[in-house]
Every structure is written in C-alpha cells, then in structure tokens.
Amino acid sequence: MTPTATKTKAPALDEIGAQAIDLARAAAIVDGGPDAVGEHQTVIAEDDRVVTHYFASTLPGYVGWQWAVTLARASRAKEATVDEVVLLPGEGALLAPPWVPWQERLRPGDLGVGDILPTTADDDRLMPSYAEPDELADPEVAGDLEFGRPRVLSRLGRDDAADRWYSGAPG
C-alpha cells in the first residue's frame, strides 16, 4: 500500500469569484450595516472556485478588524454565491484578554457573606454519586436520600461538615 498524496499546490484564484467584489461588499453590508464596511483590502483563493474578500471594518471599537466574505461557485456556474460573512481581527486589532478561570481571578474582597461558588472538579470533599460509600450501597436508600445527583459528599466532606457543625454556633 502506498500513502495517498495530499494536495500541496495552492489553489488558483477563481476569476469570477475574484471579480465579485460588489456581491461580497453587499453581503458584508447586510451583516454589518452600510457604515460598517470600508474599502476592499484583498482577495485570496481558499480552494478551487472558493475565494474570500477582505474589507476594512469602520465600526467604532473595531479598529484593525476586517470583514471576510467567502464566495463559492459551482462547477460551470457563471456566478458566485455568498458562503459566509464574518468579522475577523486583523493586524493591530484590539482583542479581549485570554480567558482566566474564576478560581484564578478571585481576589480578597471579591466575595461577601452568603456568596456561593461552584466547587472545582478535583475537590476531595466530593465524589461521584455512582461511587457510593458502603453504607449507601442500597439503591432504595440512596434514592430515598436523593443521591441521584452527579456528585455527593465524600467521607472527608462529611467529616468536614460535622466538624463545622460542632465547632460553630449550633444550628
């Protein structure tokens, strides 16, 4: 067996798609509005008979962004059709900072009395409900105690809860 050859040659620019600048601009205006689409920047070939036109964004707050309108043309067709319209960041575009999980974002003073946060996936005080402790192995008992939840208190979690109960103001 021989490995299949992969396509390495860059696709040729489809002339019909490349000349359809007005069609691409009209599609971008439908999505962004007449004041949102600036000058045509470039057109690139994505695949055979598929091109993407890029237009500058004139939206306030989107400096450096650009509208990308992908046009496709069926084999032997005389006109291109709009495939996709998106607003993409370009060079120098202002982007949101990378996502930081809430556990790493919290700072002292962010929480107040009564605020409840979700637990982390690796919290030792919780265990999967299918890993029931021996005393709750009877499905009828587990169902009566409403242990149909994804995670329940582990032995450590129950001990911590009991310690808080007995060391705090009695409930």
PDB file of C-alpha atoms in Angstrom:
ATOM      1  CA  MET A   1       0.000   0.000   0.000  1.00  0.00           C
ATOM      2  CA  THR A   2       1.170   3.490  -0.776  1.00  0.00           C
ATOM      3  CA  PRO A   3       0.068   6.513   1.201  1.00  0.00           C
ATOM      4  CA  THR A   4      -2.387   8.797  -0.528  1.00  0.00           C
ATOM      5  CA  ALA A   5      -0.961  12.008  -1.880  1.00  0.00           C
ATOM      6  CA  THR A   6      -2.056  15.191  -0.183  1.00  0.00           C
ATOM      7  CA  LYS A   7      -2.915  18.352  -2.048  1.00  0.00           C
ATOM      8  CA  THR A   8       0.069  20.700  -1.734  1.00  0.00           C
ATOM      9  CA  LYS A   9      -0.453  23.002  -4.693  1.00  0.00           C
ATOM     10  CA  ALA A  10      -2.058  26.324  -3.805  1.00  0.00           C
ATOM     11  CA  PRO A  11      -5.483  26.754  -5.416  1.00  0.00           C
ATOM     12  CA  ALA A  12      -5.769  29.096  -8.373  1.00  0.00           C
ATOM     13  CA  LEU A  13      -7.705  32.325  -7.882  1.00  0.00           C
ATOM     14  CA  ASP A  14     -11.167  31.941  -9.386  1.00  0.00           C
ATOM     15  CA  GLU A  15     -11.689  34.939 -11.705  1.00  0.00           C
ATOM     16  CA  ILE A  16     -15.478  35.030 -11.373  1.00  0.00           C
ATOM     17  CA  GLY A  17     -15.259  34.973  -7.563  1.00  0.00           C
ATOM     18  CA  ALA A  18     -12.393  37.481  -7.525  1.00  0.00           C
ATOM     19  CA  GLN A  19     -14.343  39.965  -9.656  1.00  0.00           C
ATOM     20  CA  ALA A  20     -17.487  39.699  -7.479  1.00  0.00           C
ATOM     21  CA  ILE A  21     -16.350  42.481  -5.125  1.00  0.00           C
ATOM     22  CA  ASP A  22     -19.755  44.194  -5.238  1.00  0.00           C
ATOM     23  CA  LEU A  23     -21.520  40.958  -4.245  1.00  0.00           C
ATOM     24  CA  ALA A  24     -19.115  40.471  -1.336  1.00  0.00           C
ATOM     25  CA  ARG A  25     -19.491  44.090  -0.200  1.00  0.00           C
ATOM     26  CA  ALA A  26     -23.297  43.831  -0.316  1.00  0.00           C
ATOM     27  CA  ALA A  27     -23.168  40.689   1.850  1.00  0.00           C
ATOM     28  CA  ALA A  28     -20.936  42.424   4.411  1.00  0.00           C
ATOM     29  CA  ILE A  29     -23.287  45.422   4.477  1.00  0.00           C
ATOM     30  CA  VAL A  30     -26.244  43.128   5.167  1.00  0.00           C
ATOM     31  CA  ASP A  31     -24.459  41.811   8.275  1.00  0.00           C
ATOM     32  CA  GLY A  32     -22.738  44.978   9.477  1.00  0.00           C
ATOM     33  CA  GLY A  33     -24.712  47.875   8.076  1.00  0.00           C
ATOM     34  CA  PRO A  34     -23.812  50.463   5.455  1.00  0.00           C
ATOM     35  CA  ASP A  35     -21.471  52.412   7.746  1.00  0.00           C
ATOM     36  CA  ALA A  36     -19.559  49.315   8.929  1.00  0.00           C
ATOM     37  CA  VAL A  37     -17.836  48.229   5.717  1.00  0.00           C
ATOM     38  CA  GLY A  38     -14.786  50.093   4.481  1.00  0.00           C
ATOM     39  CA  GLU A  39     -12.503  49.701   1.493  1.00  0.00           C
ATOM     40  CA  HIS A  40     -11.719  46.391  -0.194  1.00  0.00           C
ATOM     41  CA  GLN A  41      -8.353  45.135   1.040  1.00  0.00           C
ATOM     42  CA  THR A  42      -7.609  41.885  -0.759  1.00  0.00           C
ATOM     43  CA  VAL A  43      -8.985  38.652  -2.134  1.00  0.00           C
ATOM     44  CA  ILE A  44      -7.442  35.228  -1.585  1.00  0.00           C
ATOM     45  CA  ALA A  45      -8.131  31.796  -3.028  1.00  0.00           C
ATOM     46  CA  GLU A  46      -9.327  29.328  -0.397  1.00  0.00           C
ATOM     47  CA  ASP A  47      -9.939  26.348  -2.692  1.00  0.00           C
ATOM     48  CA  ASP A  48     -10.985  25.634  -6.260  1.00  0.00           C
ATOM     49  CA  ARG A  49     -13.778  28.122  -7.067  1.00  0.00           C
ATOM     50  CA  VAL A  50     -13.775  29.481  -3.471  1.00  0.00           C
ATOM     51  CA  VAL A  51     -12.420  32.944  -2.636  1.00  0.00           C
ATOM     52  CA  THR A  52     -12.503  35.249   0.372  1.00  0.00           C
ATOM     53  CA  HIS A  53     -12.740  39.022   0.040  1.00  0.00           C
ATOM     54  CA  TYR A  54     -11.488  41.198   2.910  1.00  0.00           C
ATOM     55  CA  PHE A  55     -12.898  44.650   3.664  1.00  0.00           C
ATOM     56  CA  ALA A  56     -11.780  47.087   6.356  1.00  0.00           C
ATOM     57  CA  SER A  57     -14.156  47.474   9.286  1.00  0.00           C
ATOM     58  CA  THR A  58     -15.295  51.004  10.049  1.00  0.00           C
ATOM     59  CA  LEU A  59     -17.220  50.030  13.183  1.00  0.00           C
ATOM     60  CA  PRO A  60     -16.337  52.091  16.250  1.00  0.00           C
ATOM     61  CA  GLY A  61     -14.322  49.928  18.636  1.00  0.00           C
ATOM     62  CA  TYR A  62     -13.238  47.516  15.901  1.00  0.00           C
ATOM     63  CA  VAL A  63     -10.086  49.222  14.676  1.00  0.00           C
ATOM     64  CA  GLY A  64      -7.887  46.696  12.884  1.00  0.00           C
ATOM     65  CA  TRP A  65     -10.758  44.272  12.295  1.00  0.00           C
ATOM     66  CA  GLN A  66     -11.893  43.236   8.842  1.00  0.00           C
ATOM     67  CA  TRP A  67     -14.929  41.751   7.181  1.00  0.00           C
ATOM     68  CA  ALA A  68     -14.213  38.424   5.494  1.00  0.00           C
ATOM     69  CA  VAL A  69     -16.750  37.385   2.874  1.00  0.00           C
ATOM     70  CA  THR A  70     -16.292  33.930   1.370  1.00  0.00           C
ATOM     71  CA  LEU A  71     -17.782  33.324  -2.074  1.00  0.00           C
ATOM     72  CA  ALA A  72     -18.157  29.959  -3.774  1.00  0.00           C
ATOM     73  CA  ARG A  73     -19.012  28.978  -7.312  1.00  0.00           C
ATOM     74  CA  ALA A  74     -20.389  25.671  -8.540  1.00  0.00           C
ATOM     75  CA  SER A  75     -18.636  23.920 -11.376  1.00  0.00           C
ATOM     76  CA  ARG A  76     -19.505  25.550 -14.718  1.00  0.00           C
ATOM     77  CA  ALA A  77     -21.614  28.220 -12.971  1.00  0.00           C
ATOM     78  CA  LYS A  78     -21.300  31.783 -14.258  1.00  0.00           C
ATOM     79  CA  GLU A  79     -21.945  33.491 -10.890  1.00  0.00           C
ATOM     80  CA  ALA A  80     -20.536  33.174  -7.397  1.00  0.00           C
ATOM     81  CA  THR A  81     -22.719  32.888  -4.314  1.00  0.00           C
ATOM     82  CA  VAL A  82     -22.128  34.075  -0.752  1.00  0.00           C
ATOM     83  CA  ASP A  83     -20.979  31.299   1.513  1.00  0.00           C
ATOM     84  CA  GLU A  84     -20.075  33.088   4.753  1.00  0.00           C
ATOM     85  CA  VAL A  85     -19.641  36.564   6.246  1.00  0.00           C
ATOM     86  CA  VAL A  86     -17.584  37.088   9.406  1.00  0.00           C
ATOM     87  CA  LEU A  87     -15.823  39.903  11.226  1.00  0.00           C
ATOM     88  CA  LEU A  88     -12.233  38.867  11.994  1.00  0.00           C
ATOM     89  CA  PRO A  89      -9.391  40.513  13.902  1.00  0.00           C
ATOM     90  CA  GLY A  90      -6.546  41.714  11.704  1.00  0.00           C
ATOM     91  CA  GLU A  91      -3.138  43.192  12.398  1.00  0.00           C
ATOM     92  CA  GLY A  92      -3.229  45.513  15.393  1.00  0.00           C
ATOM     93  CA  ALA A  93      -6.807  44.596  16.323  1.00  0.00           C
ATOM     94  CA  LEU A  94      -7.811  45.126  19.919  1.00  0.00           C
ATOM     95  CA  LEU A  95      -8.724  41.730  21.369  1.00  0.00           C
ATOM     96  CA  ALA A  96     -10.218  40.636  24.655  1.00  0.00           C
ATOM     97  CA  PRO A  97      -7.687  39.247  27.128  1.00  0.00           C
ATOM     98  CA  PRO A  98      -7.320  35.477  27.306  1.00  0.00           C
ATOM     99  CA  TRP A  99      -9.879  33.661  29.455  1.00  0.00           C
ATOM    100  CA  VAL A 100      -8.882  33.152  33.078  1.00  0.00           C
ATOM    101  CA  PRO A 101     -10.889  30.634  35.158  1.00  0.00           C
ATOM    102  CA  TRP A 102     -12.813  32.117  38.082  1.00  0.00           C
ATOM    103  CA  GLN A 103     -10.616  30.280  40.620  1.00  0.00           C
ATOM    104  CA  GLU A 104      -7.617  32.283  39.396  1.00  0.00           C
ATOM    105  CA  ARG A 105      -9.471  35.630  39.042  1.00  0.00           C
ATOM    106  CA  LEU A 106     -10.858  35.898  42.575  1.00  0.00           C
ATOM    107  CA  ARG A 107      -9.125  38.392  44.821  1.00  0.00           C
ATOM    108  CA  PRO A 108      -9.585  39.180  48.522  1.00  0.00           C
ATOM    109  CA  GLY A 109     -12.741  41.209  48.953  1.00  0.00           C
ATOM    110  CA  ASP A 110     -14.474  39.826  45.848  1.00  0.00           C
ATOM    111  CA  LEU A 111     -16.816  37.667  47.922  1.00  0.00           C
ATOM    112  CA  GLY A 112     -19.239  38.539  50.664  1.00  0.00           C
ATOM    113  CA  VAL A 113     -21.183  36.639  53.294  1.00  0.00           C
ATOM    114  CA  GLY A 114     -23.552  34.172  51.661  1.00  0.00           C
ATOM    115  CA  ASP A 115     -21.803  34.125  48.278  1.00  0.00           C
ATOM    116  CA  ILE A 116     -21.702  30.590  46.913  1.00  0.00           C
ATOM    117  CA  LEU A 117     -19.181  29.427  44.337  1.00  0.00           C
ATOM    118  CA  PRO A 118     -19.124  26.166  42.409  1.00  0.00           C
ATOM    119  CA  THR A 119     -16.598  23.592  43.538  1.00  0.00           C
ATOM    120  CA  THR A 120     -13.653  22.528  41.431  1.00  0.00           C
ATOM    121  CA  ALA A 121     -13.709  19.211  39.598  1.00  0.00           C
ATOM    122  CA  ASP A 122     -10.951  17.789  41.820  1.00  0.00           C
ATOM    123  CA  ASP A 123     -12.485  18.754  45.197  1.00  0.00           C
ATOM    124  CA  ASP A 124     -11.666  15.950  47.701  1.00  0.00           C
ATOM    125  CA  ARG A 125     -14.811  16.729  49.682  1.00  0.00           C
ATOM    126  CA  LEU A 126     -16.961  15.444  46.822  1.00  0.00           C
ATOM    127  CA  MET A 127     -17.127  12.165  44.952  1.00  0.00           C
ATOM    128  CA  PRO A 128     -19.159  10.855  42.019  1.00  0.00           C
ATOM    129  CA  SER A 129     -22.561   9.638  43.157  1.00  0.00           C
ATOM    130  CA  TYR A 130     -22.018   6.291  41.433  1.00  0.00           C
ATOM    131  CA  ALA A 131     -19.105   5.651  43.839  1.00  0.00           C
ATOM    132  CA  GLU A 132     -21.457   5.397  46.821  1.00  0.00           C
ATOM    133  CA  PRO A 133     -19.950   4.607  50.216  1.00  0.00           C
ATOM    134  CA  ASP A 134     -20.701   1.161  51.633  1.00  0.00           C
ATOM    135  CA  GLU A 135     -23.483   2.317  53.963  1.00  0.00           C
ATOM    136  CA  LEU A 136     -25.385   3.820  50.992  1.00  0.00           C
ATOM    137  CA  ALA A 137     -24.921   0.910  48.606  1.00  0.00           C
ATOM    138  CA  ASP A 138     -28.622   0.003  48.778  1.00  0.00           C
ATOM    139  CA  PRO A 139     -30.232   1.774  45.760  1.00  0.00           C
ATOM    140  CA  GLU A 140     -33.539   2.207  47.605  1.00  0.00           C
ATOM    141  CA  VAL A 141     -31.817   4.056  50.456  1.00  0.00           C
ATOM    142  CA  ALA A 142     -29.784   6.196  48.052  1.00  0.00           C
ATOM    143  CA  GLY A 143     -32.964   7.094  46.136  1.00  0.00           C
ATOM    144  CA  ASP A 144     -34.792   7.998  49.354  1.00  0.00           C
ATOM    145  CA  LEU A 145     -31.927  10.269  50.379  1.00  0.00           C
ATOM    146  CA  GLU A 146     -31.963  11.940  46.928  1.00  0.00           C
ATOM    147  CA  PHE A 147     -28.450  10.840  45.963  1.00  0.00           C
ATOM    148  CA  GLY A 148     -29.332  10.989  42.267  1.00  0.00           C
ATOM    149  CA  ARG A 149     -27.004  13.991  41.905  1.00  0.00           C
ATOM    150  CA  PRO A 150     -23.769  13.856  39.882  1.00  0.00           C
ATOM    151  CA  ARG A 151     -21.571  14.412  42.980  1.00  0.00           C
ATOM    152  CA  VAL A 152     -22.178  13.827  46.683  1.00  0.00           C
ATOM    153  CA  LEU A 153     -20.170  14.389  49.866  1.00  0.00           C
ATOM    154  CA  SER A 154     -17.242  12.030  50.346  1.00  0.00           C
ATOM    155  CA  ARG A 155     -16.159  10.714  53.755  1.00  0.00           C
ATOM    156  CA  LEU A 156     -13.811  13.740  54.052  1.00  0.00           C
ATOM    157  CA  GLY A 157     -16.626  16.122  53.087  1.00  0.00           C
ATOM    158  CA  ARG A 158     -18.990  14.648  55.665  1.00  0.00           C
ATOM    159  CA  ASP A 159     -16.296  14.827  58.363  1.00  0.00           C
ATOM    160  CA  ASP A 160     -15.553  18.479  57.479  1.00  0.00           C
ATOM    161  CA  ALA A 161     -19.276  19.313  57.612  1.00  0.00           C
ATOM    162  CA  ALA A 162     -19.623  17.620  61.006  1.00  0.00           C
ATOM    163  CA  ASP A 163     -16.568  19.497  62.337  1.00  0.00           C
ATOM    164  CA  ARG A 164     -18.023  22.826  61.183  1.00  0.00           C
ATOM    165  CA  TRP A 165     -21.378  21.953  62.740  1.00  0.00           C
ATOM    166  CA  TYR A 166     -19.975  21.020  66.142  1.00  0.00           C
ATOM    167  CA  SER A 167     -17.384  23.827  66.317  1.00  0.00           C
ATOM    168  CA  GLY A 168     -19.733  26.608  65.187  1.00  0.00           C
ATOM    169  CA  ALA A 169     -22.885  28.077  66.634  1.00  0.00           C
ATOM    170  CA  PRO A 170     -25.384  25.214  66.939  1.00  0.00           C
ATOM    171  CA  GLY A 171     -27.903  25.157  64.144  1.00  0.00           C
TER     172      GLY A 171
END
